[in-house]
XYZ file of C-alpha atoms in Angstrom:
429
model
C 22.679 6.837 6.893
C 19.176 8.259 7.284
C 18.080 7.401 3.745
C 19.092 3.777 4.348
C 20.337 3.217 0.825
C 17.034 4.071 -0.918
C 18.580 7.004 -2.803
C 20.844 5.721 -5.564
C 24.478 6.808 -5.009
C 24.563 8.610 -8.353
C 21.489 10.634 -7.352
C 22.515 11.730 -3.866
C 24.155 15.035 -4.814
C 21.301 16.082 -7.109
C 18.673 15.078 -4.562
C 20.496 16.930 -1.784
C 20.643 20.149 -3.853
C 16.977 19.897 -4.833
C 15.883 19.163 -1.271
C 17.842 22.146 0.061
C 16.047 24.368 -2.439
C 12.697 22.832 -1.474
C 13.264 23.420 2.236
C 14.604 26.947 1.701
C 11.399 27.959 -0.075
C 9.018 26.069 2.189
C 8.432 28.639 4.971
C 7.327 31.243 2.429
C 4.883 28.809 0.786
C 3.552 26.820 3.725
C 2.450 28.446 7.014
C 2.143 24.929 8.420
C 5.885 24.316 8.076
C 6.763 27.840 9.207
C 5.083 27.022 12.506
C 6.287 23.409 12.744
C 9.925 24.311 12.164
C 9.675 27.160 14.692
C 8.156 24.821 17.293
C 11.158 22.526 16.913
C 13.714 25.356 16.700
C 15.030 24.252 13.330
C 15.566 26.063 10.043
C 16.119 24.790 6.495
C 19.795 25.692 6.889
C 20.151 22.629 9.149
C 20.217 20.393 6.072
C 23.749 19.975 4.745
C 23.470 16.314 3.779
C 20.552 13.925 3.454
C 21.477 12.448 6.813
C 20.511 15.782 8.372
C 16.865 15.034 7.646
C 16.823 13.181 10.959
C 17.047 16.580 12.673
C 13.686 17.677 11.278
C 10.302 16.908 12.898
C 7.923 14.301 11.564
C 4.685 15.187 9.801
C 1.783 13.049 11.019
C -1.437 12.292 9.138
C -3.577 13.836 11.877
C -1.573 17.038 11.538
C -2.626 17.233 7.888
C -6.265 16.611 8.793
C -6.095 19.390 11.378
C -4.406 21.649 8.837
C -7.260 21.158 6.372
C -9.902 21.657 9.044
C -8.268 24.946 10.025
C -7.753 26.203 6.476
C -10.003 24.400 3.976
C -9.991 23.042 1.418
C -6.307 22.017 1.001
C -4.867 23.088 4.340
C -2.118 25.294 5.725
C 0.456 22.781 4.495
C -0.464 23.256 0.813
C 2.305 25.000 -1.094
C 0.047 26.562 -3.745
C -3.519 27.805 -4.046
C -6.358 25.870 -5.620
C -6.044 27.819 -8.879
C -2.685 26.107 -9.465
C -4.157 22.636 -8.884
C -5.207 20.626 -11.940
C -6.618 17.618 -10.066
C -7.705 16.713 -6.562
C -7.503 13.224 -5.072
C -8.346 11.986 -1.603
C -6.491 9.667 0.712
C -8.355 6.370 0.991
C -6.661 4.698 3.935
C -8.387 2.180 6.173
C -8.334 4.558 9.153
C -9.604 8.079 9.667
C -11.470 10.590 7.535
C -10.194 10.973 3.956
C -8.323 14.189 3.233
C -7.828 16.123 0.012
C -4.587 15.889 -1.967
C -3.977 18.561 -4.585
C -1.824 17.970 -7.663
C -0.365 20.693 -9.873
C 0.555 20.126 -13.508
C 4.193 19.624 -12.541
C 3.227 17.311 -9.671
C 1.112 15.228 -12.072
C 4.040 14.913 -14.489
C 6.307 13.747 -11.657
C 3.682 11.238 -10.526
C 3.413 9.852 -14.048
C 7.191 9.488 -14.267
C 7.429 7.710 -10.901
C 4.476 5.396 -11.473
C 5.602 4.499 -14.991
C 9.041 3.586 -13.628
C 7.398 1.367 -11.028
C 5.185 -0.411 -13.566
C 8.085 -0.965 -15.953
C 9.894 -2.542 -13.019
C 6.822 -4.692 -12.341
C 6.855 -5.908 -15.936
C 4.477 -3.656 -17.878
C 5.372 -3.070 -21.530
C 3.859 -1.340 -24.541
C 2.765 -4.760 -25.797
C 0.460 -5.275 -22.804
C -3.306 -4.895 -22.853
C -4.216 -4.064 -19.265
C -7.587 -4.266 -17.551
C -7.406 -1.426 -15.035
C -9.681 -2.662 -12.263
C -9.094 0.079 -9.690
C -11.331 2.987 -8.713
C -11.177 5.810 -11.234
C -12.634 8.487 -8.971
C -10.657 9.999 -6.067
C -8.408 6.956 -5.516
C -4.750 7.719 -6.378
C -4.511 4.183 -7.745
C -6.981 5.127 -10.480
C -6.287 7.986 -12.906
C -2.548 8.307 -12.095
C -2.046 4.613 -12.943
C -3.920 5.189 -16.189
C -1.582 8.089 -17.027
C 1.486 5.982 -16.303
C 0.413 2.906 -18.275
C -0.536 5.048 -21.242
C 2.873 6.773 -21.058
C 4.512 3.338 -21.227
C 2.403 2.625 -24.313
C 0.294 -0.153 -22.823
C -3.238 -0.502 -24.128
C -5.457 0.468 -21.207
C -8.966 -0.858 -20.591
C -10.353 1.426 -17.819
C -12.919 -0.820 -16.158
C -12.698 0.634 -12.646
C -14.713 -1.104 -9.942
C -18.331 -2.211 -9.870
C -18.226 -3.507 -13.417
C -16.903 -7.061 -13.209
C -19.112 -8.182 -16.110
C -17.308 -5.618 -18.299
C -13.938 -6.874 -17.072
C -14.927 -10.390 -18.140
C -16.124 -9.088 -21.514
C -12.844 -7.268 -22.053
C -10.827 -10.374 -21.178
C -12.948 -12.410 -23.572
C -12.669 -10.100 -26.561
C -9.600 -7.845 -26.352
C -6.767 -10.295 -25.839
C -6.043 -8.847 -22.394
C -2.586 -9.779 -21.092
C -2.573 -8.142 -17.653
C -4.823 -7.156 -14.773
C -4.164 -4.292 -12.382
C -6.144 -3.803 -9.165
C -6.019 -4.035 -5.408
C -5.371 -7.532 -4.023
C -8.963 -7.513 -2.769
C -10.343 -7.085 -6.275
C -8.055 -9.735 -7.756
C -9.633 -12.200 -5.327
C -13.135 -10.771 -5.848
C -12.893 -11.059 -9.629
C -11.618 -14.646 -9.436
C -14.595 -15.555 -7.240
C -16.925 -13.701 -9.625
C -15.592 -15.693 -12.573
C -15.910 -18.945 -10.630
C -19.490 -17.952 -9.856
C -20.136 -17.850 -13.604
C -19.017 -21.456 -13.797
C -15.761 -20.508 -15.507
C -12.062 -20.898 -14.782
C -10.081 -17.609 -14.501
C -7.156 -19.282 -16.278
C -9.131 -19.568 -19.506
C -8.609 -15.850 -20.164
C -4.864 -16.307 -20.609
C -3.575 -13.487 -18.432
C 0.199 -13.305 -18.321
C 0.656 -10.683 -15.588
C -1.166 -9.532 -12.454
C -0.176 -6.155 -10.963
C -1.462 -5.362 -7.470
C -1.163 -2.524 -4.978
C -3.113 -0.147 -2.790
C -3.190 -2.401 0.306
C -1.096 -5.150 1.903
C -1.661 -8.597 0.466
C 0.302 -8.864 -2.739
C 3.380 -9.995 -0.845
C 1.649 -12.545 1.384
C 2.951 -15.949 0.246
C -0.330 -17.845 0.558
C -2.341 -15.089 -1.112
C 0.153 -14.859 -3.951
C 0.113 -18.629 -4.438
C -3.709 -18.531 -4.528
C -3.820 -15.726 -7.115
C -1.166 -17.262 -9.320
C -2.962 -20.590 -9.206
C -6.361 -19.038 -9.935
C -5.261 -16.797 -12.788
C -2.305 -18.806 -14.060
C -0.166 -15.654 -14.076
C 2.666 -14.300 -11.906
C 1.964 -11.494 -9.434
C 4.077 -8.389 -8.922
C 3.190 -5.592 -6.533
C 3.713 -1.892 -6.042
C 3.551 0.343 -2.978
C 2.737 4.023 -2.681
C 0.983 6.584 -0.572
C -1.869 8.950 -1.424
C -0.233 11.926 0.268
C 3.128 11.481 -1.468
C 2.829 9.512 -4.736
C 0.621 6.661 -6.008
C 3.468 4.165 -6.472
C 6.995 4.591 -5.101
C 8.157 0.977 -4.971
C 7.849 -1.706 -7.640
C 8.659 -5.403 -7.664
C 10.590 -6.867 -10.568
C 9.437 -10.385 -11.513
C 11.169 -13.103 -9.468
C 13.101 -10.516 -7.436
C 11.709 -11.303 -3.983
C 10.684 -7.777 -3.054
C 9.922 -4.205 -4.114
C 12.618 -1.663 -4.833
C 12.361 2.115 -4.607
C 11.339 3.561 -7.974
C 10.675 7.183 -6.999
C 13.919 8.455 -8.510
C 14.886 11.974 -7.462
C 11.398 13.078 -6.422
C 11.171 11.544 -2.944
C 13.579 10.744 -0.121
C 12.749 7.556 1.794
C 13.689 6.739 5.370
C 13.164 3.615 7.419
C 12.513 4.274 11.117
C 11.686 2.385 14.263
C 7.941 3.073 14.648
C 8.218 3.318 18.433
C 11.359 5.404 18.918
C 11.392 7.251 15.596
C 15.107 6.489 15.243
C 16.557 5.631 11.808
C 16.893 1.970 10.848
C 19.413 0.801 8.286
C 17.734 -1.037 5.405
C 19.753 -4.205 5.786
C 18.213 -7.612 4.940
C 16.063 -8.753 7.846
C 15.442 -5.260 9.201
C 11.923 -3.944 9.716
C 10.474 -0.522 10.287
C 8.102 2.193 9.128
C 8.504 4.098 5.868
C 8.881 7.878 6.051
C 8.742 10.091 2.949
C 10.015 13.596 2.170
C 9.062 15.277 -1.095
C 11.953 16.805 -2.998
C 10.128 18.876 -5.614
C 6.409 18.749 -4.773
C 4.463 21.951 -5.379
C 1.063 21.419 -3.746
C 1.804 19.048 -0.847
C 5.506 19.468 -0.017
C 5.624 17.109 2.944
C 8.682 16.723 5.178
C 9.297 13.410 6.965
C 5.736 12.183 6.502
C 5.032 9.064 8.562
C 3.207 6.615 6.309
C 2.445 4.015 9.033
C 3.399 1.364 6.447
C 5.377 -1.349 8.234
C 7.877 -3.120 5.971
C 10.554 -5.767 6.172
C 13.729 -5.720 4.116
C 13.795 -9.004 2.213
C 17.164 -8.633 0.508
C 18.986 -6.579 -2.092
C 18.741 -6.219 -5.844
C 21.764 -6.965 -7.994
C 22.750 -3.279 -7.851
C 22.516 -3.242 -4.058
C 19.147 -1.494 -3.747
C 17.097 -2.673 -0.738
C 14.076 -4.862 -1.466
C 11.041 -4.677 0.803
C 7.658 -6.222 1.548
C 4.832 -4.384 3.309
C 3.505 -6.476 6.196
C 0.788 -4.104 7.351
C 0.091 -0.695 8.829
C 1.294 0.241 12.276
C -2.093 1.871 12.964
C -3.909 -1.370 12.062
C -1.660 -3.481 14.268
C -3.182 -5.261 17.257
C -1.303 -5.983 20.474
C -2.225 -9.213 22.266
C -0.401 -9.610 25.588
C 2.512 -7.628 24.209
C 2.663 -9.492 20.895
C 2.252 -7.396 17.730
C -0.280 -8.968 15.359
C -0.959 -7.670 11.856
C -4.408 -8.662 10.538
C -2.903 -9.396 7.127
C -0.672 -12.031 8.742
C -3.752 -13.797 10.143
C -5.356 -13.692 6.702
C -2.279 -15.211 5.125
C -2.279 -18.124 7.587
C -5.973 -18.837 6.932
C -5.273 -18.649 3.194
C -2.725 -21.474 3.517
C -5.606 -23.876 4.100
C -7.373 -23.104 0.813
C -9.528 -24.833 -0.538
C -10.550 -25.935 2.943
C -11.019 -22.201 3.585
C -11.931 -19.441 1.124
C -9.192 -17.246 2.598
C -11.700 -14.593 3.696
C -11.191 -13.533 7.301
C -12.161 -10.850 9.815
C -10.848 -10.206 13.293
C -13.524 -9.137 15.759
C -12.328 -6.760 18.481
C -14.293 -5.336 21.434
C -12.901 -1.805 21.113
C -10.741 0.397 18.921
C -7.519 -1.226 20.130
C -4.706 -1.626 19.558
C -4.611 -3.729 22.729
C -6.798 -6.809 22.639
C -7.272 -9.311 25.438
C -6.797 -12.953 24.404
C -8.118 -14.965 22.803
C -7.964 -13.161 19.464
C -11.409 -13.647 17.930
C -11.106 -14.678 14.280
C -13.920 -15.389 11.850
C -12.937 -17.394 8.771
C -14.979 -18.882 5.957
C -14.793 -22.574 5.273
C -14.188 -23.378 1.628
C -15.339 -25.814 -1.041
C -13.571 -28.763 0.580
C -13.416 -28.053 4.321
C -13.356 -31.645 5.530
C -14.123 -31.959 9.218
C -14.885 -28.382 10.276
C -14.064 -28.922 13.955
C -10.691 -30.273 12.954
C -10.168 -27.305 10.617
C -11.030 -24.847 13.383
C -8.577 -26.452 15.805
C -5.947 -26.548 13.084
C -6.303 -22.835 12.374
C -6.140 -21.979 16.072
C -2.988 -24.050 16.407
C -1.452 -22.454 13.322
C -2.082 -18.921 14.588
C -0.634 -19.794 17.992
C 2.438 -21.466 16.489
C 3.218 -18.770 13.927
C 2.032 -15.579 15.628
C 2.454 -16.559 19.308
C -1.069 -15.566 20.315
C -4.054 -17.605 21.450
C -6.952 -17.395 19.001
C -10.560 -18.463 18.985
C -11.632 -19.260 15.423
C -15.255 -19.280 14.334
C -15.917 -20.868 10.958
C -18.701 -19.335 8.878
C -20.185 -20.340 5.492
C -18.620 -19.153 2.231
C -19.806 -15.680 1.238
C -20.584 -14.629 4.823
C -17.766 -12.125 5.273
C -17.650 -8.789 3.546
C -16.081 -8.651 0.084
C -14.628 -5.476 -1.371
C -13.604 -4.393 -4.842
C -11.230 -1.856 -3.283
C -9.650 -2.549 0.114
C -10.735 -5.346 2.405
C -11.701 -4.568 5.997
C -9.894 -7.161 8.095
C -10.944 -5.867 11.530
C -14.422 -5.018 12.766
C -15.813 -3.950 16.105
C -17.888 -6.455 18.009
C -21.541 -5.564 18.015
């Protein structure tokens, strides 16, 4: 089954009908897909069931960049003109040049519905007072999250980034119950509060919602955040080109479930072969999205490069997932796949002997890296013997990730901090 159980059984017929209509109208609206389908000798009529999606070609991120370069500003893949667009966002991934993402009024309403469903799943209610600590400019985790939380009825405090003193003031005076941001900013704000000589737990947060980058599902990071803030963490997962949040984690569920309803079809594929992977517990693969009713960016089989593992199933049988990293961030060391976020999580396990901040230094653009893997990590408030700590971290990385590492310990505050997304890999220089 190509959709791997992500489409609810009761929605399959409706989604199939809507997707057929979307594909039938696509060639007339999108020259990009007229050409792509012709190149692969396929027509919309090839879709009889959702499983037939596997017959259609993938859409790659670079293809969208090329499309926009050829036909600015929105590209040959855009289904409507700019006059129909009510808002423009930009992809903010860790690789490549950002690209524009147009949203029509109907697209925005669908986004709000999907994101609100995800945040309800994550535990947001109309009783919550939420500090929204994510970028409010082009980032899809900014204004669309605001729209969704307001639709739920939550009281929103739109702090954005670069204003941590205002976040502290809001938590002091407004009875804030929840914080939403990237995992990087959750850590940054905790360190900022500690730098004021205060304990983050004194603000009485009851919920921490994170998304926008891997990290929220890393066990050591989650333990650190929950200890620092005294509040449970739930995470969401989305994609700038498709929808801001498409998966949400229910408290104590062990993973994120698909919350995109009838608007998006999700596939799990083998990132190397492109073949479908069944979303059974223990399986891993790359997420692929197809929009069912998108007006401006009606993407078909868009490869997200988000690598996930299936952690189990919800009580209704829906697959639960964790994002372990991006396939285009992955490093290969003597044939072993290494995700930078996994290295960070291992270093985080030694907090407070380490701060948890880490960067991997590579000689070129990768993904292949000759051993040893060069890792810089900050020692923490109570490092103990630093030589012993360094050897311990090298041994931990070798034991858990099966690669030889060379760890360099640096003082706290040395490595780059970010209020948006942390850069875990840098070129040697």
